[in-house]
């Protein structure tokens, strides 16, 4: 027997809202179905006709008409709360798990895993995972850091950042460094190419065919990179590259070079050369603060885009690959823009030192 006609009396303004829910493409399907049921009933359709038109069962029609009559349109927009499964652990148990994660260590490991903690407290590993997610705990991860202890940290920081954000007039600023011991690696077996549903592959082991050192000077203003690969990175090679920089910059412009505290950069021969070339000035980054040198950002890009998956059979192939990448990049260079202020960096360093002092 079909359901009889049950004509719902719509509340003021609900017809327009219900029609909008039905026609709106972003409305969830279940909400649109409920709105169609109520609108069809308001038009005088029988329950059986509503079932056929909307594609739902008879109990579903009765349920949503009852809920609309009881609580109005808001009852169609959300499901009733369900009791769910009873909670298996108390708030005190959860707090104890968090405390153990933060303060204790397992007897046979350096950090907790879900299974180790679950065995320790007697709950399921999924429960541990849920609690850790809720409290933002990730014992399996670790971040690396190094706080500079350079007594002239603030002075050097302001000097280098000042060159990035407010370079001197009639001068070229270079961020320089060596990327040493770049290995010419070949894989022991050919890898498989990328395809739908499968990542490209490469063997974990390799054949080593020698190394090279990349000398690179990043023009901070333009993003162009002066470069040269050499077999070693002594003061002799460094001076050779300095002369290359000196020749590349037009006469009449000063040259400011940002570089780290590697002993080669302070060799007596290098100092003598600087005295004879007064337009070239060195600006050293603080010790243990290579992140302050913008050329490191270029090295990261080179590693990710070219070196990490490169397979070559000789050092000359490696040098050719590096040279092609940099020359192509120099055809349309883009500078890296420094955004962190000295004040914000100093505040972070002080916070790190204070935290270390309280922990030890």
GROMACS .gro file of C-alpha atoms in nm, residues 27-180:
model
  154
   27UNK     CA    1   2.512   2.146  -0.140
   28UNK     CA    2   2.589   1.801   0.007
   29UNK     CA    3   2.386   1.528  -0.162
   30UNK     CA    4   2.216   1.417   0.159
   31UNK     CA    5   2.100   1.773   0.239
   32UNK     CA    6   1.968   1.820  -0.117
   33UNK     CA    7   1.767   1.497  -0.086
   34UNK     CA    8   1.609   1.615   0.239
   35UNK     CA    9   1.516   1.950   0.083
   36UNK     CA   10   1.356   1.772  -0.216
   37UNK     CA   11   1.147   1.555   0.019
   38UNK     CA   12   1.008   1.856   0.204
   39UNK     CA   13   0.941   2.055  -0.116
   40UNK     CA   14   0.763   1.759  -0.278
   41UNK     CA   15   0.545   1.714   0.027
   42UNK     CA   16   0.460   2.085   0.029
   43UNK     CA   17   0.349   2.052  -0.334
   44UNK     CA   18   0.099   1.781  -0.233
   45UNK     CA   19   0.275   1.470  -0.368
   46UNK     CA   20   0.200   1.140  -0.198
   47UNK     CA   21   0.464   0.956  -0.002
   48UNK     CA   22   0.503   0.693  -0.275
   49UNK     CA   23   0.547   0.962  -0.541
   50UNK     CA   24   0.814   1.130  -0.328
   51UNK     CA   25   0.998   0.797  -0.292
   52UNK     CA   26   1.001   0.753  -0.670
   53UNK     CA   27   1.098   1.111  -0.750
   54UNK     CA   28   1.377   1.151  -0.494
   55UNK     CA   29   1.495   0.788  -0.496
   56UNK     CA   30   1.472   0.719  -0.123
   57UNK     CA   31   1.288   0.469   0.098
   58UNK     CA   32   0.953   0.522   0.271
   59UNK     CA   33   1.103   0.541   0.624
   60UNK     CA   34   1.344   0.810   0.502
   61UNK     CA   35   1.053   1.024   0.374
   62UNK     CA   36   0.866   0.990   0.703
   63UNK     CA   37   1.180   1.060   0.911
   64UNK     CA   38   1.270   1.391   0.743
   65UNK     CA   39   0.914   1.518   0.726
   66UNK     CA   40   0.884   1.454   1.101
   67UNK     CA   41   1.211   1.631   1.172
   68UNK     CA   42   1.115   1.932   0.961
   69UNK     CA   43   0.782   1.964   1.139
   70UNK     CA   44   0.954   1.939   1.476
   71UNK     CA   45   1.260   2.166   1.432
   72UNK     CA   46   1.229   2.337   1.096
   73UNK     CA   47   1.490   2.381   0.824
   74UNK     CA   48   1.789   2.358   1.061
   75UNK     CA   49   1.701   1.993   1.128
   76UNK     CA   50   1.769   1.914   0.761
   77UNK     CA   51   2.116   2.068   0.759
   78UNK     CA   52   2.283   1.846   1.017
   79UNK     CA   53   2.259   1.493   1.148
   80UNK     CA   54   2.171   1.418   1.505
   81UNK     CA   55   2.460   1.348   1.737
   82UNK     CA   56   2.526   0.980   1.788
   83UNK     CA   57   2.637   0.834   2.114
   84UNK     CA   58   2.925   0.644   1.955
   85UNK     CA   59   3.149   0.391   2.116
   86UNK     CA   60   3.205   0.437   2.491
   87UNK     CA   61   3.539   0.592   2.575
   88UNK     CA   62   3.792   0.332   2.683
   89UNK     CA   63   4.045   0.557   2.863
   90UNK     CA   64   3.994   0.845   3.101
   91UNK     CA   65   4.130   1.198   3.080
   92UNK     CA   66   4.383   1.108   3.349
   93UNK     CA   67   4.503   0.812   3.142
   94UNK     CA   68   4.543   1.039   2.839
   95UNK     CA   69   4.736   1.296   3.042
   96UNK     CA   70   4.969   1.022   3.170
   97UNK     CA   71   5.039   0.906   2.812
   98UNK     CA   72   5.124   1.262   2.712
   99UNK     CA   73   5.349   1.302   3.016
  100UNK     CA   74   5.536   0.978   2.948
  101UNK     CA   75   5.584   1.079   2.584
  102UNK     CA   76   5.736   1.412   2.682
  103UNK     CA   77   5.937   1.317   2.989
  104UNK     CA   78   6.026   0.945   2.976
  105UNK     CA   79   6.213   0.725   2.731
  106UNK     CA   80   6.159   0.357   2.654
  107UNK     CA   81   6.417   0.127   2.815
  108UNK     CA   82   6.547  -0.011   2.485
  109UNK     CA   83   6.517   0.284   2.243
  110UNK     CA   84   6.584   0.656   2.210
  111UNK     CA   85   6.221   0.753   2.146
  112UNK     CA   86   5.868   0.617   2.166
  113UNK     CA   87   5.675   0.453   1.886
  114UNK     CA   88   5.300   0.385   1.889
  115UNK     CA   89   5.356   0.017   1.958
  116UNK     CA   90   5.616   0.072   2.230
  117UNK     CA   91   5.392   0.317   2.413
  118UNK     CA   92   5.086   0.095   2.364
  119UNK     CA   93   5.268  -0.200   2.520
  120UNK     CA   94   5.386   0.021   2.805
  121UNK     CA   95   5.042   0.153   2.905
  122UNK     CA   96   4.827  -0.139   2.787
  123UNK     CA   97   4.612   0.019   2.513
  124UNK     CA   98   4.583  -0.026   2.137
  125UNK     CA   99   4.845   0.149   1.916
  126UNK     CA  100   4.564   0.330   1.733
  127UNK     CA  101   4.465   0.494   2.062
  128UNK     CA  102   4.822   0.618   2.111
  129UNK     CA  103   4.827   0.753   1.754
  130UNK     CA  104   4.499   0.938   1.810
  131UNK     CA  105   4.622   1.095   2.136
  132UNK     CA  106   4.952   1.203   1.983
  133UNK     CA  107   4.774   1.364   1.687
  134UNK     CA  108   4.536   1.549   1.921
  135UNK     CA  109   4.830   1.691   2.119
  136UNK     CA  110   5.061   1.755   1.823
  137UNK     CA  111   5.322   1.501   1.938
  138UNK     CA  112   5.556   1.338   1.684
  139UNK     CA  113   5.823   1.140   1.874
  140UNK     CA  114   5.954   0.983   1.552
  141UNK     CA  115   6.062   1.319   1.414
  142UNK     CA  116   6.357   1.536   1.506
  143UNK     CA  117   6.469   1.878   1.382
  144UNK     CA  118   6.836   1.971   1.358
  145UNK     CA  119   6.982   2.304   1.463
  146UNK     CA  120   7.304   2.484   1.548
  147UNK     CA  121   7.313   2.813   1.738
  148UNK     CA  122   7.604   3.036   1.645
  149UNK     CA  123   7.841   3.120   1.931
  150UNK     CA  124   8.027   3.387   1.733
  151UNK     CA  125   8.090   3.683   1.970
  152UNK     CA  126   8.042   3.918   1.673
  153UNK     CA  127   7.721   3.749   1.559
  154UNK     CA  128   7.500   4.058   1.569
  155UNK     CA  129   7.759   4.277   1.395
  156UNK     CA  130   7.812   4.027   1.112
  157UNK     CA  131   7.441   3.956   1.080
  158UNK     CA  132   7.353   4.322   1.032
  159UNK     CA  133   7.641   4.365   0.789
  160UNK     CA  134   7.533   4.075   0.565
  161UNK     CA  135   7.158   4.140   0.578
  162UNK     CA  136   7.226   4.506   0.509
  163UNK     CA  137   7.397   4.408   0.183
  164UNK     CA  138   7.090   4.203   0.086
  165UNK     CA  139   6.820   4.460   0.159
  166UNK     CA  140   7.009   4.787   0.106
  167UNK     CA  141   7.318   4.727  -0.113
  168UNK     CA  142   7.565   5.015  -0.162
  169UNK     CA  143   7.552   5.225  -0.477
  170UNK     CA  144   7.791   5.157  -0.765
  171UNK     CA  145   7.871   4.812  -0.631
  172UNK     CA  146   7.797   4.448  -0.707
  173UNK     CA  147   7.719   4.210  -0.418
  174UNK     CA  148   7.807   3.843  -0.456
  175UNK     CA  149   7.713   3.556  -0.223
  176UNK     CA  150   7.999   3.310  -0.263
  177UNK     CA  151   8.074   2.957  -0.150
  178UNK     CA  152   8.223   2.627  -0.264
  179UNK     CA  153   8.014   2.313  -0.299
  180UNK     CA  154   8.291   2.063  -0.243
   0.00000   0.00000   0.00000
